[in-house]
């Protein structure tokens, strides 16, 4: 109780205790570090006054007077360095140094040919449809080193971006590597694909209006060449296989036809089937004649006229007919010479004729496949359609000389506030 009475009588202790109980208010002059230091000193001195064993030094001033320091506050210095100086530098750069950049815009689309079919349509009607995958191929080509190689022989784009009239922050170094050149190209060339419609928007940014329009026109020309190459390649791949099949079947058909012709020439038989039919007819007639002669001979024998001249004539005629019958049978059954063997000739001719018919059918099928492939190749054709040509820009739309510095100011202020809060949190955890 005595200690509490002594503390209440002491105005310094009361002041220190009041400072401990009073919530600290941030000061714009001293900052967070100054408040923390003042709070720490007040707490230590309050503890010394409450302890009677501690001897007070009269020469020490209990009131914590604000220290006079010639150094500026840390928060103010950081605010100037991180916020104000970048804002001022950005404003001066955009106002007096930054080069004007002109934007030339073009819009185009990649279309493919599709066949519309329906129940009420007798034949396919060709129409245009979007080709989204080919659109992505074209935009990827615009942002690749391939287009830089193709444009190098038509325009000196390095000098367009590295001229002496271009400011030092925006220009391209004349000795830049291929990777640096591609990175700078991607910054100056912008493409956007509208998903539902497939329309491609091309924006070309250059330091001269004429150069922007010229470069945009060259990019469209090279893109059109690429699309035609892709279309021709797709059609060639489809037709090539069909053409190869037609050539193969044609050669096979010609070979079978030549083999059949050669056999007909060497055998002296145009068509063994026809010849066999004719031989069969002759054989039938000869056999009928033989039966007739035998009947007449039988009649003469029955009438005891075997010694008559008519009988001897019939016997001779029968022998001749029998010889003819044997010859015809030999031709048909293979008993004669090889060249006159109708059975073998018919078998060989049938094999060659079958090969010819099969070869002919395969050739006709290949020709039909080629016609179908040509129609399919037409469906695979793609076209680049430009409906907004590059125009000569009238005004410089970049850089944004007013908004850009203030956007930088806002960003740097947010960064500065984040750093200050993080530093204050660290200092609070130390206590």
Coordinates of C-alpha atoms in Angstrom, one line a residue:
X1 CA 0.0 0.0 0.0
X2 CA 2.9 2.3 0.8
X3 CA 4.4 1.7 -2.6
X4 CA 1.1 2.4 -4.3
X5 CA 0.7 5.6 -2.3
X6 CA 4.2 6.7 -3.2
X7 CA 3.5 6.0 -6.9
X8 CA 0.3 8.0 -6.8
X9 CA 2.1 11.0 -5.2
X10 CA 4.8 10.9 -7.7
X11 CA 3.8 12.9 -10.8
X12 CA 6.4 11.3 -13.0
X13 CA 5.2 7.8 -12.2
X14 CA 1.7 8.8 -12.8
X15 CA 2.7 10.3 -16.1
X16 CA 4.6 7.1 -17.1
X17 CA 1.7 4.9 -16.1
X18 CA -0.7 7.1 -18.0
X19 CA 1.6 6.8 -21.1
X20 CA 1.5 3.0 -20.7
X21 CA -2.3 2.9 -20.5
X22 CA -2.8 5.4 -23.3
X23 CA -3.0 3.9 -26.7
X24 CA -0.1 5.0 -28.8
X25 CA -0.9 7.2 -31.8
X26 CA 1.2 7.0 -35.0
X27 CA 3.1 10.2 -35.7
X28 CA 4.0 11.1 -39.2
X29 CA 7.2 12.8 -38.0
X30 CA 8.7 10.1 -35.8
X31 CA 7.2 6.9 -37.2
X32 CA 6.7 3.4 -35.8
X33 CA 10.3 3.1 -34.5
X34 CA 10.1 6.3 -32.5
X35 CA 6.9 5.2 -30.8
X36 CA 8.4 1.8 -29.9
X37 CA 11.5 3.4 -28.5
X38 CA 9.4 5.9 -26.4
X39 CA 7.2 3.1 -25.1
X40 CA 10.2 1.0 -24.1
X41 CA 11.9 3.9 -22.2
X42 CA 8.7 4.9 -20.3
X43 CA 8.2 1.3 -19.2
X44 CA 11.8 1.0 -17.8
X45 CA 11.6 4.2 -15.9
X46 CA 8.2 3.3 -14.4
X47 CA 9.7 0.1 -13.1
X48 CA 12.7 2.0 -11.6
X49 CA 10.4 4.5 -9.8
X50 CA 8.2 1.8 -8.3
X51 CA 11.3 0.1 -6.8
X52 CA 12.5 1.9 -3.6
X53 CA 15.9 0.2 -3.8
X54 CA 16.7 1.9 -7.0
X55 CA 18.3 5.3 -6.5
X56 CA 17.0 8.1 -8.7
X57 CA 19.3 10.2 -10.6
X58 CA 18.2 13.8 -10.5
X59 CA 20.3 14.7 -13.5
X60 CA 18.2 12.5 -15.7
X61 CA 15.1 14.0 -17.2
X62 CA 12.1 11.7 -16.8
X63 CA 10.1 13.2 -19.7
X64 CA 10.9 11.7 -22.9
X65 CA 11.5 14.6 -25.1
X66 CA 11.5 14.2 -28.8
X67 CA 15.0 13.6 -30.1
X68 CA 16.4 16.1 -32.4
X69 CA 18.0 14.1 -35.3
X70 CA 19.3 15.7 -38.5
X71 CA 18.5 12.4 -40.4
X72 CA 15.1 12.3 -42.2
X73 CA 12.6 9.7 -41.0
X74 CA 13.0 6.3 -42.6
X75 CA 9.4 6.1 -43.8
X76 CA 9.7 9.4 -45.6
X77 CA 12.9 8.3 -47.3
X78 CA 11.4 5.0 -48.4
X79 CA 8.3 6.8 -49.7
X80 CA 10.4 9.2 -51.8
X81 CA 12.6 6.4 -53.1
X82 CA 10.0 3.8 -53.9
X83 CA 7.0 6.0 -54.9
X84 CA 7.8 9.6 -55.8
X85 CA 11.1 9.1 -57.7
X86 CA 9.7 6.4 -60.0
X87 CA 6.6 8.5 -60.6
X88 CA 8.6 11.6 -61.5
X89 CA 11.0 9.6 -63.7
X90 CA 8.1 7.9 -65.5
X91 CA 6.4 11.3 -66.0
X92 CA 9.5 12.9 -67.4
X93 CA 10.1 9.9 -69.7
X94 CA 6.6 9.8 -71.1
X95 CA 6.4 13.5 -71.4
X96 CA 9.8 14.3 -73.1
X97 CA 11.7 11.1 -74.1
X98 CA 9.3 8.3 -75.1
X99 CA 8.9 7.9 -78.9
X100 CA 5.5 7.9 -80.5
X101 CA 4.3 4.4 -81.6
X102 CA 1.6 3.9 -84.2
X103 CA -0.7 0.9 -84.4
X104 CA -2.0 -0.5 -87.6
X105 CA -4.8 -3.1 -87.2
X106 CA -6.1 -5.8 -89.6
X107 CA -8.7 -8.4 -89.2
X108 CA -8.9 -11.7 -91.1
X109 CA -10.2 -15.3 -90.7
X110 CA -9.1 -18.7 -91.8
X111 CA -11.9 -20.6 -93.6
X112 CA -12.2 -24.2 -94.9
X113 CA -14.5 -25.6 -97.5
X114 CA -17.1 -28.0 -96.1
X115 CA -19.8 -30.0 -97.9
X116 CA -23.4 -29.3 -96.9
X117 CA -25.6 -32.4 -97.3
X118 CA -29.2 -32.9 -96.5
X119 CA -32.2 -34.9 -97.4
X120 CA -33.5 -32.3 -99.8
X121 CA -30.2 -31.8 -101.5
X122 CA -29.3 -34.0 -104.4
X123 CA -25.7 -33.0 -104.6
X124 CA -23.1 -31.6 -102.3
X125 CA -23.1 -27.8 -102.0
X126 CA -19.7 -26.3 -101.1
X127 CA -19.8 -23.7 -98.3
X128 CA -17.3 -22.0 -96.1
X129 CA -16.8 -22.9 -92.4
X130 CA -14.4 -21.7 -89.7
X131 CA -11.1 -23.6 -89.1
X132 CA -10.1 -22.8 -85.5
X133 CA -7.1 -25.1 -85.4
X134 CA -5.7 -23.5 -88.6
X135 CA -6.3 -20.0 -87.0
X136 CA -4.1 -21.0 -84.1
X137 CA -1.5 -22.3 -86.5
X138 CA -1.5 -18.9 -88.3
X139 CA -1.1 -16.9 -85.0
X140 CA 1.7 -19.2 -83.9
X141 CA 3.4 -18.6 -87.2
X142 CA 3.1 -14.8 -86.8
X143 CA 4.9 -15.1 -83.4
X144 CA 7.6 -17.5 -84.6
X145 CA 11.1 -17.1 -86.0
X146 CA 9.9 -18.5 -89.3
X147 CA 8.1 -15.3 -90.3
X148 CA 11.2 -13.3 -89.3
X149 CA 13.2 -15.4 -91.8
X150 CA 10.7 -14.9 -94.5
X151 CA 10.4 -11.2 -93.9
X152 CA 14.2 -10.6 -93.8
X153 CA 14.4 -10.6 -97.6
X154 CA 11.5 -8.2 -98.0
X155 CA 11.9 -5.6 -95.2
X156 CA 14.7 -4.6 -92.9
X157 CA 12.6 -4.8 -89.7
X158 CA 15.7 -4.5 -87.5
X159 CA 16.4 -1.0 -88.8
X160 CA 12.7 -0.1 -88.3
X161 CA 12.9 -0.8 -84.6
X162 CA 16.5 0.3 -83.9
X163 CA 16.6 3.7 -85.6
X164 CA 18.3 6.7 -83.9
X165 CA 15.0 8.5 -83.6
X166 CA 13.7 5.8 -81.3
X167 CA 14.2 6.4 -77.5
X168 CA 16.7 4.2 -75.7
X169 CA 14.1 2.3 -73.7
X170 CA 11.9 1.3 -76.7
X171 CA 14.5 0.7 -79.4
X172 CA 15.9 -2.7 -80.4
X173 CA 19.6 -3.2 -80.2
X174 CA 21.1 -3.6 -83.7
X175 CA 23.3 -6.5 -82.4
X176 CA 20.4 -8.4 -80.7
X177 CA 20.3 -12.2 -80.7
X178 CA 17.6 -14.2 -82.4
X179 CA 15.9 -14.8 -79.0
X180 CA 16.0 -11.1 -78.1
X181 CA 14.7 -10.2 -81.6
X182 CA 11.8 -12.6 -81.2
X183 CA 11.0 -11.3 -77.7
X184 CA 10.9 -7.7 -79.1
X185 CA 8.8 -8.9 -82.1
X186 CA 6.2 -10.4 -79.7
X187 CA 6.0 -7.1 -77.9
X188 CA 5.4 -5.1 -81.0
X189 CA 3.0 -7.7 -82.8
X190 CA -0.2 -8.7 -81.1
X191 CA -2.8 -11.2 -82.2
X192 CA -6.1 -12.2 -80.8
X193 CA -8.5 -14.9 -81.8
X194 CA -12.2 -14.5 -81.2
X195 CA -13.3 -18.0 -80.2
X196 CA -16.9 -18.1 -81.4
X197 CA -16.3 -16.5 -84.8
X198 CA -12.7 -17.4 -85.4
X199 CA -11.8 -13.9 -86.4
X200 CA -8.1 -13.0 -85.9
X201 CA -7.2 -9.5 -84.9
X202 CA -3.7 -8.4 -85.8
X203 CA -2.1 -5.2 -84.3
X204 CA 1.3 -4.1 -85.5
X205 CA 3.1 -1.4 -83.5
X206 CA 5.9 0.6 -85.1
X207 CA 7.5 4.0 -84.6
X208 CA 6.3 5.3 -87.9
X209 CA 2.8 5.1 -89.3
X210 CA 3.9 4.0 -92.8
X211 CA 6.1 1.3 -91.4
X212 CA 3.2 0.0 -89.2
X213 CA 0.9 -0.3 -92.2
X214 CA 3.6 -1.8 -94.4
X215 CA 4.6 -4.4 -91.8
X216 CA 1.0 -5.4 -91.2
X217 CA 0.5 -5.9 -95.0
X218 CA 3.6 -8.1 -95.2
X219 CA 2.5 -10.2 -92.3
X220 CA -0.8 -10.8 -93.9
X221 CA 0.9 -11.7 -97.2
X222 CA 3.2 -14.2 -95.5
X223 CA 0.3 -15.7 -93.6
X224 CA -1.7 -16.1 -96.8
X225 CA 1.3 -17.9 -98.3
X226 CA 1.5 -20.2 -95.3
X227 CA -2.2 -21.0 -95.5
X228 CA -1.9 -21.9 -99.2
X229 CA 1.1 -24.1 -98.5
X230 CA -0.9 -26.0 -95.8
X231 CA -3.8 -26.4 -98.1
X232 CA -1.7 -27.6 -101.0
X233 CA 0.1 -30.0 -98.7
X234 CA -3.1 -31.4 -97.3
X235 CA -4.6 -31.9 -100.8
X236 CA -1.3 -33.4 -102.1
X237 CA -1.1 -35.9 -99.3
X238 CA -4.7 -37.1 -99.9
X239 CA -4.4 -37.3 -103.7
X240 CA -0.9 -38.7 -103.8
X241 CA -1.9 -42.0 -102.2
X242 CA -4.8 -42.4 -104.6
X243 CA -2.7 -41.5 -107.6
X244 CA -0.1 -44.1 -106.6
X245 CA -2.8 -46.7 -106.3
X246 CA -4.1 -45.8 -109.8
X247 CA -0.7 -46.1 -111.3
X248 CA -0.1 -49.5 -109.6
X249 CA -3.4 -51.0 -110.7
X250 CA -2.9 -49.5 -114.2
X251 CA 0.5 -51.2 -114.5
X252 CA -1.0 -54.5 -113.3
X253 CA -3.9 -54.3 -115.7
X254 CA -1.5 -53.5 -118.6
X255 CA 0.7 -56.5 -117.6
X256 CA -2.3 -58.9 -117.5
X257 CA -3.6 -57.6 -120.8
X258 CA -0.2 -58.0 -122.4
X259 CA 0.2 -61.5 -121.2
X260 CA -3.2 -62.5 -122.6
X261 CA -2.4 -60.9 -126.0
X262 CA 0.9 -62.6 -126.1
X263 CA -0.6 -66.0 -125.4
X264 CA -3.3 -65.5 -128.1
X265 CA -0.5 -64.6 -130.6
X266 CA 1.7 -67.5 -129.7
X267 CA -1.1 -70.1 -129.6
X268 CA -2.9 -68.8 -132.7
X269 CA -6.2 -68.8 -130.9
X270 CA -8.1 -65.6 -130.3
X271 CA -10.7 -67.2 -127.9
X272 CA -10.4 -70.9 -127.0
X273 CA -13.9 -70.8 -125.6
X274 CA -15.3 -69.9 -129.0
X275 CA -13.1 -72.4 -130.8
X276 CA -14.0 -75.2 -128.4
X277 CA -17.7 -74.4 -129.0
X278 CA -17.1 -74.6 -132.8
X279 CA -15.1 -77.8 -132.4
X280 CA -17.9 -79.3 -130.3
X281 CA -20.4 -78.4 -132.9
X282 CA -18.3 -80.1 -135.6
X283 CA -17.8 -83.2 -133.5
X284 CA -21.6 -83.4 -132.9
X285 CA -22.3 -83.1 -136.6
X286 CA -19.6 -85.8 -137.4
X287 CA -21.0 -88.2 -134.9
X288 CA -24.5 -87.7 -136.3
X289 CA -23.2 -88.3 -139.8
X290 CA -21.4 -91.5 -138.6
X291 CA -24.7 -92.8 -137.1
X292 CA -26.5 -92.1 -140.4
X293 CA -23.8 -94.0 -142.4
X294 CA -23.9 -96.9 -139.9
X295 CA -27.7 -97.1 -140.4
X296 CA -27.3 -97.3 -144.2
X297 CA -24.6 -99.9 -143.9
X298 CA -26.8 -102.0 -141.6
X299 CA -29.6 -101.8 -144.2
X300 CA -27.3 -102.9 -147.0
X301 CA -26.0 -105.8 -145.0
X302 CA -29.5 -106.9 -144.3
X303 CA -30.4 -106.9 -148.0
X304 CA -27.2 -108.9 -148.9
X305 CA -25.8 -106.0 -150.9
X306 CA -22.5 -105.9 -149.1
X307 CA -20.6 -106.3 -152.4
X308 CA -22.3 -103.4 -154.0
X309 CA -20.4 -100.2 -154.9
X310 CA -22.8 -98.2 -152.6
X311 CA -21.8 -100.4 -149.7
X312 CA -18.1 -99.9 -150.3
X313 CA -18.6 -96.1 -150.6
X314 CA -20.4 -96.0 -147.3
X315 CA -17.7 -98.0 -145.6
X316 CA -15.1 -95.5 -146.9
X317 CA -17.2 -92.5 -145.9
X318 CA -17.7 -94.1 -142.4
X319 CA -13.9 -94.4 -142.0
X320 CA -13.4 -90.8 -143.0
X321 CA -16.0 -89.6 -140.6
X322 CA -14.5 -91.8 -137.8
X323 CA -11.1 -90.3 -138.5
X324 CA -12.6 -86.8 -138.3
X325 CA -14.3 -87.7 -135.0
X326 CA -11.1 -89.0 -133.5
X327 CA -9.2 -85.8 -134.6
X328 CA -11.9 -83.5 -133.1
X329 CA -11.9 -85.5 -129.8
X330 CA -8.1 -85.3 -129.7
X331 CA -8.2 -81.5 -130.1
X332 CA -10.7 -81.2 -127.2
X333 CA -9.4 -83.8 -124.8
X334 CA -5.6 -83.2 -125.2
X335 CA -4.6 -86.1 -127.3
X336 CA -3.1 -83.9 -130.0
X337 CA -0.2 -81.5 -130.2
X338 CA 0.3 -78.9 -127.4
X339 CA -0.5 -75.9 -129.5
X340 CA -3.8 -77.5 -130.7
X341 CA -4.8 -78.8 -127.2
X342 CA -8.0 -76.9 -126.7
X343 CA -8.4 -78.1 -123.0
X344 CA -4.9 -76.8 -122.0
X345 CA -5.5 -73.6 -124.1
X346 CA -8.8 -73.1 -122.5
X347 CA -7.3 -73.5 -119.0
X348 CA -4.5 -71.1 -119.7
X349 CA -6.8 -68.6 -121.4
X350 CA -9.2 -68.7 -118.5
X351 CA -6.4 -67.9 -116.0
X352 CA -5.1 -65.1 -118.1
X353 CA -8.6 -63.8 -118.7
X354 CA -9.4 -63.9 -115.0
X355 CA -6.2 -61.9 -114.2
X356 CA -7.2 -59.4 -116.9
X357 CA -10.8 -59.0 -115.4
X358 CA -9.4 -58.6 -111.9
X359 CA -6.9 -56.1 -113.0
X360 CA -9.5 -54.1 -114.9
X361 CA -11.8 -54.1 -111.8
X362 CA -9.0 -52.9 -109.5
X363 CA -8.0 -50.2 -112.0
X364 CA -11.6 -49.0 -112.2
X365 CA -11.9 -49.0 -108.4
X366 CA -8.6 -47.0 -108.1
X367 CA -9.9 -44.5 -110.5
X368 CA -13.1 -44.1 -108.5
X369 CA -11.0 -43.7 -105.4
X370 CA -9.0 -41.0 -107.0
X371 CA -12.1 -39.1 -107.9
X372 CA -13.4 -39.4 -104.3
X373 CA -10.0 -38.3 -103.0
X374 CA -10.1 -35.2 -105.2
X375 CA -13.4 -34.3 -103.8
X376 CA -12.1 -34.9 -100.2
X377 CA -9.1 -32.8 -101.0
X378 CA -11.3 -29.9 -102.0
X379 CA -13.0 -30.1 -98.6
X380 CA -9.6 -29.9 -97.0
X381 CA -8.8 -26.6 -98.7
X382 CA -8.3 -23.6 -96.4
X383 CA -8.3 -20.0 -97.3
X384 CA -7.2 -16.8 -95.6
X385 CA -9.9 -14.1 -96.0
X386 CA -8.9 -10.5 -95.0
X387 CA -12.0 -8.3 -94.5
X388 CA -10.3 -5.4 -92.7
X389 CA -7.2 -4.3 -94.5
X390 CA -4.4 -2.5 -92.6
X391 CA -5.0 1.3 -92.6
X392 CA -2.5 4.1 -92.1
X393 CA -2.8 5.2 -88.5
X394 CA -3.5 8.9 -87.9
X395 CA -2.6 9.3 -84.2
X396 CA -0.1 7.7 -81.9
X397 CA -2.0 5.5 -79.4
X398 CA 1.1 4.4 -77.5
X399 CA 2.6 5.2 -75.1
X400 CA -0.1 6.5 -72.8
X401 CA 1.7 9.6 -71.6
X402 CA -0.9 10.5 -68.9
X403 CA -2.2 7.3 -67.6
X404 CA 1.0 5.3 -67.5
X405 CA 2.8 7.4 -64.9
X406 CA -0.2 7.4 -62.6
X407 CA -0.6 3.7 -63.0
X408 CA 3.0 3.3 -61.9
X409 CA 2.4 5.6 -59.0
X410 CA -0.5 3.5 -57.8
X411 CA 1.4 0.3 -58.2
X412 CA 4.5 1.6 -56.3
X413 CA 2.3 3.0 -53.6
X414 CA 0.7 -0.4 -53.0
X415 CA 4.2 -2.0 -52.9
X416 CA 5.4 0.6 -50.5
X417 CA 2.4 0.1 -48.2
X418 CA 2.9 -3.6 -48.2
X419 CA 6.6 -3.3 -47.3
X420 CA 5.8 -0.8 -44.5
X421 CA 3.1 -3.1 -43.0
X422 CA 5.4 -6.1 -43.2
X423 CA 8.2 -4.2 -41.4
X424 CA 5.9 -3.0 -38.7
X425 CA 4.7 -6.5 -38.1
X426 CA 8.2 -7.7 -37.7
X427 CA 9.0 -4.9 -35.2
X428 CA 5.8 -5.7 -33.2
X429 CA 6.9 -9.4 -32.9
X430 CA 10.3 -8.4 -31.6
X431 CA 8.6 -6.7 -28.6

